[in-house]
Amino acid sequence: MAFENTNMFNQRIKIKQLLSGTATGTEVVVMGWVRTFRNNQFIALNDGSTNANIQIVASLGKFDEAILKRITTGASLKITGTVVESLGKGQTVEVKATSIEILGDSDAEKYPLQPKKHSLEFLREKAYLRFRTNTFGSVFRIRHSLAFAVHQFFNDRGFLYLHTPIITSSDAEGAGEMFRVTTLPLEGAPKNDAGEIDFTQDFFGKSTNLTVSGQLEGELGAMAFSDIYTFGPTFRAENSNTTRHLAEFWMIEPEVAFNDLEDNMNLAEDFIKHLIAYVMKNNIDDLQFLDTRLAEEEKQLPTEKRSGLGLIEKLKFVVENGFERITYTEAIEILLNSTHYKKKKFTYDIKWGIDLQSEHERYLVEQHFKKPVIVTGYPAAIKAFYMRMNDGCEPGKETVAAMDILAPGIGEIVGGSQREERLEKLEARMDAMHIPLHEMSYYLDTRRFGSVPHAGFGLGFERMVQFVTGMTNIRDVIPFARTPKNCEY
RNA sequence: UCCUCCUUAGCUCAGUUGGUUAGAGCACAUCACUGUUAAUGAUGGGGUCCUCCGUUCAAGUCGGAGAGGGGGAGCCA
């Protein structure tokens, strides 16, 4: 029996487990942080395993005043006690304490978190403590589940998780401004004959940066393992100050040999649905909390700004319905025929060849289709060099086999394409876009030796977390956000 | 980077046409009460009104510059 093992008897039980049906009369040890201490008798204790607190009862007169004084919001405790049916109304069971040990004090006057609602902006500045709030507890448990579901999805389909490098020497991807990585001194860096900084003397003997995407390396892996994915941090030094951009963010990039654009879309749609379904199955408590929170927040908004669907309703809808699939050309036609356009309500003009603006994407997703939309066949002129040229295009209206998935409230959540596997066409495109071929010969080699049709996409992990949690600011879905002028903790 | 709004107690906010000692709720401290649910009641402490410069007899309030933050746009995931 477990009771013969004193270690077992002392072992901590997580609050989530305790609340999910521990028999009354059981002796338990729980540890956690004090959320509130009511009536000098009732401790709401939380250990992060769930938003639900366990109520600890410190019966009057049984404990030292000196100990009770130290039970303050934020303090950490070790409680030994008995699980009993609760006499109060807020919970079914509680723990009647037989011993209370203060593990760590928390000066009530200085502890920043109070048992009340704080603004997200305030908590953002206290990012090291916000995990202890219900909102961020839910957000980061869901973030964890999503990360796990990513690996589960690909593993179940026989994909290989490829670790692509963080430091790269390639700067030809054009995905954005890069952070330089160097050990050269800022003052008095060595110069070459041309007066430029001499990177041959740098750590790697050449100019290096933090990666903006693992895609090119991912393609190299797919040319051997057929199905790979990457999942790691990426870095963009863009001066973007928005609710959906970070300087350091996590991206998932599957790359699949022998897939065409259609396969690619199917994979992306299945993937997104799997992630949502996983969270709905495993984090329903946290979703419910966020759903309620969001509904209360929406009450403050004017009617026209409300989303109409609750968070869980929205997720359920996405899982159960097919994404709308349209071509770029069709999208332009829908926009041109919209009353919104005819009433001149768009700021940016619309004609074939433009890149779709946020307002256009939002109209398609939120007004016209009211569901996620996959747009394919963008003009070649506005897309990256590695995207496959569509055959048989009208001259001047060349398109590529690209696809973007647009989600309500977030905009572009996935960007992908079938890749150009034909060497001559790829070289011609790179030439036209002034991409130095010699620096990319490793990449071009995949087209020289056993090139195959292949396709892949990138999904911004934080944007996915935003979509699932309903958090409107991307800084609130990553533990420690890195944005322009902000790198705290 | 551009547009726009904001900055008053630890937090959330009020502060009238510029006027004398800048307020509230919560938090915190003390006391009371004791099956509470963000406990309750009483009392108390707590302020660089973001910073600098200017206008004025007088600036939290008006003007200028700067800093920080929110929202939107661009770039993108």
Coordinates of N, CA and C in Angstrom, one line a residue, chain A residues 154-320:
Chain A
F154 N 2.2 16.2 -36.6 CA 3.2 15.9 -37.6 C 3.8 14.5 -37.3
N155 N 4.0 14.2 -36.1 CA 4.5 12.8 -35.8 C 3.5 11.7 -36.2
D156 N 2.3 12.0 -36.0 CA 1.3 11.0 -36.4 C 1.2 10.8 -37.9
R157 N 1.7 11.8 -38.6 CA 1.7 11.7 -40.1 C 3.1 11.3 -40.7
G158 N 4.0 10.9 -39.8 CA 5.3 10.5 -40.3 C 6.2 11.6 -40.7
F159 N 6.0 12.8 -40.2 CA 6.9 13.9 -40.5 C 8.1 13.8 -39.6
L160 N 9.3 14.3 -40.1 CA 10.5 14.4 -39.3 C 10.7 15.8 -38.8
Y161 N 10.9 16.0 -37.5 CA 11.1 17.3 -37.0 C 12.6 17.7 -37.2
L162 N 12.8 18.7 -38.1 CA 14.1 19.1 -38.5 C 14.5 20.4 -37.8
H163 N 15.6 20.3 -37.1 CA 16.1 21.5 -36.4 C 16.9 22.4 -37.3
T164 N 16.4 23.4 -37.8 CA 17.1 24.3 -38.7 C 17.8 25.3 -37.9
P165 N 18.9 25.9 -38.4 CA 19.8 26.7 -37.6 C 19.2 28.1 -37.2
I166 N 19.6 28.6 -36.1 CA 19.1 29.9 -35.6 C 20.0 31.0 -36.3
I167 N 21.3 30.7 -36.4 CA 22.3 31.6 -37.0 C 22.5 31.2 -38.4
T168 N 22.3 32.1 -39.3 CA 22.5 31.8 -40.8 C 23.4 32.8 -41.4
S169 N 23.9 32.4 -42.6 CA 24.7 33.3 -43.4 C 23.9 33.8 -44.6
S170 N 22.8 33.2 -44.8 CA 22.0 33.6 -45.9 C 21.2 34.8 -45.6
D171 N 21.3 35.8 -46.5 CA 20.5 37.0 -46.3 C 19.6 37.3 -47.6
A172 N 19.3 36.2 -48.3 CA 18.7 36.4 -49.6 C 17.2 36.1 -49.6
E173 N 16.7 35.8 -48.4 CA 15.3 35.4 -48.3 C 14.3 36.5 -48.5
G174 N 14.7 37.7 -48.1 CA 13.8 38.8 -48.3 C 12.6 38.8 -47.4
A175 N 12.7 38.0 -46.3 CA 11.5 38.0 -45.5 C 11.5 39.1 -44.5
G176 N 12.5 40.0 -44.5 CA 12.5 41.1 -43.6 C 13.8 41.5 -43.1
E177 N 13.9 42.6 -42.4 CA 15.2 43.0 -41.9 C 15.7 42.0 -40.9
M178 N 17.1 41.8 -40.8 CA 17.6 40.8 -40.0 C 18.5 41.4 -38.9
F179 N 18.6 40.6 -37.8 CA 19.5 41.0 -36.7 C 20.8 40.4 -37.0
R180 N 21.8 41.3 -36.9 CA 23.2 40.8 -37.2 C 23.8 40.1 -36.0
V181 N 24.5 39.0 -36.3 CA 25.2 38.3 -35.3 C 26.7 38.5 -35.5
T182 N 27.4 39.0 -34.5 CA 28.8 39.3 -34.8 C 29.6 39.3 -33.4
T183 N 30.9 39.0 -33.5 CA 31.7 39.2 -32.3 C 32.7 40.3 -32.5
L184 N 32.6 41.0 -33.7 CA 33.5 42.1 -34.0 C 33.1 43.2 -33.0
P185 N 34.2 44.0 -32.6 CA 33.9 45.2 -31.8 C 33.1 46.2 -32.5
L186 N 32.2 46.9 -31.8 CA 31.4 48.0 -32.4 C 32.3 49.2 -32.8
E187 N 33.3 49.5 -31.9 CA 34.2 50.5 -32.2 C 35.5 49.9 -32.9
G188 N 35.9 50.5 -33.9 CA 37.2 50.0 -34.5 C 37.1 48.6 -35.1
A189 N 36.0 48.3 -35.7 CA 35.9 47.0 -36.4 C 36.9 46.9 -37.6
P190 N 37.5 45.8 -37.9 CA 38.5 45.7 -39.0 C 37.8 46.0 -40.3
K191 N 38.5 46.7 -41.1 CA 38.0 47.1 -42.5 C 38.9 46.4 -43.6
N192 N 38.2 46.2 -44.7 CA 39.0 45.7 -45.8 C 39.5 46.8 -46.7
D193 N 40.1 46.5 -47.8 CA 40.7 47.5 -48.7 C 39.6 48.5 -49.2
A194 N 38.4 48.0 -49.4 CA 37.3 48.9 -49.9 C 36.8 49.8 -48.8
G195 N 37.3 49.6 -47.5 CA 36.8 50.5 -46.5 C 35.5 49.9 -45.8
E196 N 35.1 48.7 -46.2 CA 33.9 48.1 -45.6 C 34.4 47.2 -44.4
I197 N 33.5 46.9 -43.5 CA 33.8 46.0 -42.4 C 34.2 44.7 -42.9
D198 N 35.3 44.2 -42.4 CA 35.9 42.9 -42.9 C 35.4 41.7 -42.1
F199 N 34.3 41.1 -42.7 CA 33.7 40.0 -41.9 C 34.5 38.7 -42.0
T200 N 35.5 38.7 -42.9 CA 36.4 37.5 -42.9 C 37.1 37.3 -41.5
Q201 N 37.1 38.4 -40.7 CA 37.7 38.3 -39.4 C 36.7 38.1 -38.3
D202 N 35.4 38.0 -38.7 CA 34.4 37.7 -37.7 C 34.4 36.3 -37.3
F203 N 33.6 35.9 -36.3 CA 33.6 34.6 -35.7 C 33.4 33.5 -36.8
F204 N 32.5 33.7 -37.7 CA 32.2 32.7 -38.7 C 33.0 32.9 -40.0
G205 N 33.7 34.0 -40.0 CA 34.5 34.3 -41.2 C 33.6 34.9 -42.3
K206 N 32.4 35.3 -42.0 CA 31.5 35.9 -42.9 C 30.4 36.6 -42.1
S207 N 29.6 37.4 -42.8 CA 28.5 38.1 -42.2 C 27.4 37.1 -41.9
T208 N 26.9 37.2 -40.6 CA 25.9 36.3 -40.2 C 24.7 37.0 -39.5
N209 N 23.6 36.4 -39.5 CA 22.3 37.0 -39.0 C 21.5 35.9 -38.2
L210 N 20.5 36.4 -37.5 CA 19.6 35.4 -36.9 C 18.6 35.1 -38.0
T211 N 18.1 33.9 -38.0 CA 17.2 33.4 -39.1 C 15.9 34.2 -39.1
V212 N 15.4 34.4 -40.3 CA 14.1 34.9 -40.4 C 13.1 33.8 -40.9
S213 N 13.6 32.7 -41.2 CA 12.7 31.5 -41.6 C 13.6 30.3 -41.8
G214 N 13.0 29.2 -41.5 CA 13.8 27.9 -41.6 C 13.4 27.2 -43.0
Q215 N 12.7 28.0 -43.8 CA 12.1 27.3 -45.0 C 13.2 26.7 -45.9
L216 N 14.2 27.5 -46.3 CA 15.2 27.1 -47.3 C 15.9 25.8 -46.8
E217 N 16.3 25.8 -45.5 CA 16.9 24.6 -44.9 C 15.8 23.5 -44.9
G218 N 14.6 23.8 -44.6 CA 13.5 22.8 -44.5 C 13.4 22.1 -45.9
E219 N 13.5 22.9 -47.0 CA 13.4 22.3 -48.3 C 14.5 21.3 -48.5
L220 N 15.7 21.6 -48.0 CA 16.8 20.7 -48.2 C 16.5 19.4 -47.5
G221 N 15.9 19.4 -46.3 CA 15.5 18.2 -45.6 C 14.4 17.4 -46.3
A222 N 13.5 18.2 -46.8 CA 12.3 17.5 -47.5 C 12.8 16.7 -48.8
M223 N 14.0 17.2 -49.3 CA 14.5 16.5 -50.5 C 15.2 15.2 -50.1
A224 N 15.1 14.8 -48.9 CA 15.6 13.5 -48.5 C 14.6 12.7 -47.6
F225 N 13.9 13.4 -46.7 CA 13.0 12.7 -45.8 C 11.5 12.8 -46.3
S226 N 11.3 13.5 -47.4 CA 10.0 13.7 -48.0 C 9.1 14.6 -47.2
D227 N 8.9 14.3 -45.9 CA 8.0 15.1 -45.1 C 8.7 15.6 -43.8
I228 N 9.0 16.9 -43.7 CA 9.6 17.5 -42.5 C 8.8 18.7 -42.0
Y229 N 9.1 19.0 -40.8 CA 8.6 20.3 -40.3 C 9.6 20.9 -39.4
T230 N 9.6 22.2 -39.3 CA 10.4 22.9 -38.3 C 9.5 23.6 -37.3
F231 N 10.0 23.8 -36.2 CA 9.2 24.6 -35.1 C 10.2 25.2 -34.2
G232 N 10.5 26.5 -34.5 CA 11.5 27.2 -33.7 C 11.4 28.7 -33.7
P233 N 12.2 29.4 -33.0 CA 12.2 30.8 -33.0 C 12.7 31.4 -34.3
T234 N 12.1 32.5 -34.7 CA 12.6 33.3 -35.8 C 12.6 34.8 -35.4
F235 N 13.4 35.5 -36.2 CA 13.7 36.9 -35.8 C 13.5 37.9 -36.9
R236 N 12.8 39.0 -36.7 CA 12.7 40.0 -37.7 C 13.0 41.3 -37.0
A237 N 13.9 42.1 -37.6 CA 14.3 43.4 -37.1 C 13.5 44.5 -37.7
E238 N 12.2 44.2 -38.1 CA 11.4 45.2 -38.7 C 10.9 46.1 -37.5
N239 N 10.8 47.4 -37.8 CA 10.2 48.3 -36.8 C 8.7 48.3 -36.9
S240 N 8.1 47.1 -36.6 CA 6.7 46.9 -36.6 C 6.1 47.1 -35.2
N241 N 5.2 48.1 -35.1 CA 4.5 48.3 -33.8 C 3.0 48.0 -34.0
T242 N 2.7 46.8 -33.9 CA 1.3 46.4 -34.1 C 0.9 45.3 -33.1
T243 N -0.3 44.9 -33.1 CA -0.8 43.9 -32.1 C -0.5 42.5 -32.7
R244 N 0.1 42.4 -33.8 CA 0.3 41.0 -34.4 C 1.7 40.8 -34.9
H245 N 2.7 41.6 -34.4 CA 4.1 41.4 -34.8 C 5.0 41.4 -33.6
L246 N 6.0 40.5 -33.7 CA 7.0 40.4 -32.7 C 8.4 40.4 -33.4
A247 N 9.4 40.8 -32.7 CA 10.8 40.8 -33.2 C 11.3 39.3 -33.1
E248 N 10.8 38.6 -32.1 CA 11.2 37.2 -31.9 C 9.9 36.4 -31.8
F249 N 9.7 35.5 -32.7 CA 8.4 34.7 -32.6 C 8.7 33.3 -33.1
W250 N 7.8 32.4 -32.8 CA 7.9 31.0 -33.2 C 7.1 30.7 -34.4
M251 N 7.8 29.9 -35.3 CA 7.1 29.6 -36.5 C 7.2 28.1 -36.8
I252 N 6.1 27.6 -37.4 CA 6.1 26.2 -37.8 C 6.1 26.1 -39.3
E253 N 7.0 25.4 -39.9 CA 7.2 25.4 -41.3 C 7.3 23.9 -41.8
P254 N 6.2 23.3 -42.2 CA 6.3 22.0 -42.9 C 6.7 22.2 -44.3
E255 N 7.4 21.2 -44.8 CA 7.8 21.2 -46.2 C 7.7 19.7 -46.7
V256 N 6.9 19.5 -47.8 CA 6.6 18.2 -48.2 C 6.9 17.9 -49.6
A257 N 7.8 16.9 -49.9 CA 8.1 16.6 -51.2 C 6.9 15.9 -51.9
F258 N 6.7 16.0 -53.1 CA 5.7 15.4 -53.9 C 4.3 16.0 -53.7
N259 N 4.2 17.1 -52.9 CA 3.0 17.8 -52.7 C 2.8 18.9 -53.7
D260 N 1.6 19.1 -54.1 CA 1.3 20.3 -54.9 C 0.5 21.3 -54.1
L261 N 0.0 22.4 -54.7 CA -0.6 23.4 -53.9 C -1.9 22.9 -53.2
E262 N -2.6 22.0 -53.9 CA -3.8 21.5 -53.3 C -3.5 20.7 -52.1
D263 N -2.5 19.8 -52.2 CA -2.1 19.0 -51.0 C -1.7 19.9 -49.9
N264 N -1.0 21.0 -50.2 CA -0.5 21.9 -49.3 C -1.7 22.6 -48.5
M265 N -2.7 23.0 -49.2 CA -3.9 23.6 -48.6 C -4.6 22.6 -47.7
N266 N -4.7 21.4 -48.2 CA -5.4 20.4 -47.3 C -4.6 20.1 -46.0
L267 N -3.3 20.1 -46.2 CA -2.4 19.9 -45.0 C -2.6 21.0 -44.0
A268 N -2.6 22.2 -44.5 CA -2.7 23.4 -43.6 C -4.0 23.5 -42.9
E269 N -5.1 23.2 -43.7 CA -6.4 23.2 -43.1 C -6.6 22.1 -42.0
D270 N -6.1 20.9 -42.3 CA -6.2 19.8 -41.4 C -5.4 20.2 -40.1
F271 N -4.2 20.8 -40.4 CA -3.3 21.1 -39.3 C -4.0 22.1 -38.3
I272 N -4.6 23.2 -38.8 CA -5.2 24.2 -38.0 C -6.4 23.6 -37.2
K273 N -7.1 22.7 -37.9 CA -8.3 22.1 -37.3 C -7.8 21.2 -36.2
H274 N -6.7 20.5 -36.4 CA -6.2 19.6 -35.4 C -5.8 20.3 -34.1
L275 N -5.1 21.4 -34.3 CA -4.7 22.2 -33.2 C -5.8 22.7 -32.4
I276 N -6.9 23.2 -33.0 CA -8.0 23.8 -32.3 C -8.8 22.6 -31.6
A277 N -8.9 21.5 -32.3 CA -9.7 20.4 -31.7 C -8.9 19.9 -30.5
Y278 N -7.6 19.9 -30.5 CA -6.8 19.4 -29.4 C -7.1 20.2 -28.2
V279 N -7.0 21.5 -28.4 CA -7.2 22.4 -27.2 C -8.7 22.4 -26.7
M280 N -9.6 22.2 -27.6 CA -11.0 22.1 -27.2 C -11.2 20.8 -26.4
K281 N -10.4 19.8 -26.7 CA -10.6 18.6 -25.9 C -9.8 18.6 -24.6
N282 N -8.7 19.3 -24.6 CA -7.8 19.2 -23.4 C -7.8 20.4 -22.5
N283 N -8.3 21.5 -23.0 CA -8.2 22.8 -22.2 C -9.5 23.5 -22.1
I284 N -10.6 22.7 -22.0 CA -11.9 23.3 -22.1 C -12.1 24.3 -21.0
D285 N -11.6 24.0 -19.8 CA -11.7 24.9 -18.6 C -11.1 26.3 -18.9
D286 N -9.9 26.2 -19.5 CA -9.2 27.5 -19.8 C -10.0 28.2 -20.9
L287 N -10.4 27.5 -21.9 CA -11.2 28.1 -23.0 C -12.5 28.8 -22.4
Q288 N -13.1 28.1 -21.5 CA -14.3 28.7 -20.9 C -14.0 30.0 -20.2
F289 N -12.9 30.0 -19.5 CA -12.5 31.2 -18.7 C -12.3 32.3 -19.7
L290 N -11.5 32.0 -20.8 CA -11.2 33.1 -21.8 C -12.5 33.5 -22.5
D291 N -13.4 32.6 -22.8 CA -14.6 32.9 -23.5 C -15.4 33.9 -22.6
T292 N -15.5 33.6 -21.4 CA -16.3 34.5 -20.5 C -15.6 35.9 -20.4
R293 N -14.3 35.9 -20.3 CA -13.5 37.1 -20.2 C -13.7 37.9 -21.4
L294 N -13.6 37.3 -22.6 CA -13.8 38.0 -23.9 C -15.2 38.6 -24.0
A295 N -16.2 37.8 -23.6 CA -17.6 38.2 -23.7 C -17.8 39.5 -22.8
E296 N -17.1 39.5 -21.7 CA -17.2 40.7 -20.8 C -16.5 41.9 -21.4
E297 N -15.4 41.6 -22.1 CA -14.7 42.7 -22.7 C -15.5 43.3 -23.9
E298 N -16.2 42.4 -24.6 CA -17.0 42.8 -25.8 C -18.1 43.7 -25.4
K299 N -18.6 43.4 -24.1 CA -19.8 44.2 -23.7 C -19.4 45.7 -23.7
Q300 N -18.1 46.0 -23.5 CA -17.7 47.4 -23.4 C -17.6 48.0 -24.8
L301 N -17.6 47.2 -25.9 CA -17.4 47.7 -27.2 C -18.7 48.1 -27.8
P302 N -18.7 49.1 -28.8 CA -19.9 49.4 -29.5 C -20.4 48.2 -30.3
T303 N -21.7 48.1 -30.6 CA -22.2 46.9 -31.2 C -21.5 46.5 -32.5
E304 N -21.2 47.5 -33.3 CA -20.6 47.1 -34.6 C -19.2 46.5 -34.6
K305 N -18.6 46.7 -33.4 CA -17.2 46.2 -33.3 C -17.2 44.8 -32.6
R306 N -18.4 44.3 -32.2 CA -18.4 43.0 -31.6 C -18.3 41.9 -32.6
S307 N -17.8 40.8 -32.2 CA -17.5 39.7 -33.2 C -18.7 38.9 -33.4
G308 N -19.7 38.9 -32.5 CA -20.9 38.1 -32.7 C -20.9 36.7 -32.2
L309 N -19.8 36.0 -32.5 CA -19.6 34.7 -32.0 C -18.8 34.7 -30.7
G310 N -19.1 33.8 -29.8 CA -18.3 33.6 -28.6 C -17.0 32.9 -29.0
L311 N -16.0 32.9 -28.2 CA -14.7 32.2 -28.5 C -14.9 30.7 -28.8
I312 N -15.6 30.0 -28.0 CA -15.7 28.6 -28.2 C -16.6 28.3 -29.4
E313 N -17.6 29.1 -29.5 CA -18.5 29.0 -30.7 C -17.7 29.1 -32.0
K314 N -16.8 30.2 -32.0 CA -16.0 30.5 -33.2 C -15.0 29.3 -33.5
L315 N -14.4 28.7 -32.4 CA -13.5 27.6 -32.7 C -14.2 26.4 -33.2
K316 N -15.4 26.2 -32.6 CA -16.2 25.0 -33.0 C -16.6 25.2 -34.5
F317 N -16.9 26.4 -34.9 CA -17.3 26.7 -36.2 C -16.1 26.4 -37.2
V318 N -14.9 26.8 -36.8 CA -13.8 26.6 -37.7 C -13.5 25.2 -37.9
V319 N -13.6 24.4 -36.8 CA -13.3 23.0 -36.8 C -14.3 22.2 -37.7
E320 N -15.5 22.7 -37.7 CA -16.6 21.9 -38.3 C -16.9 22.4 -39.8

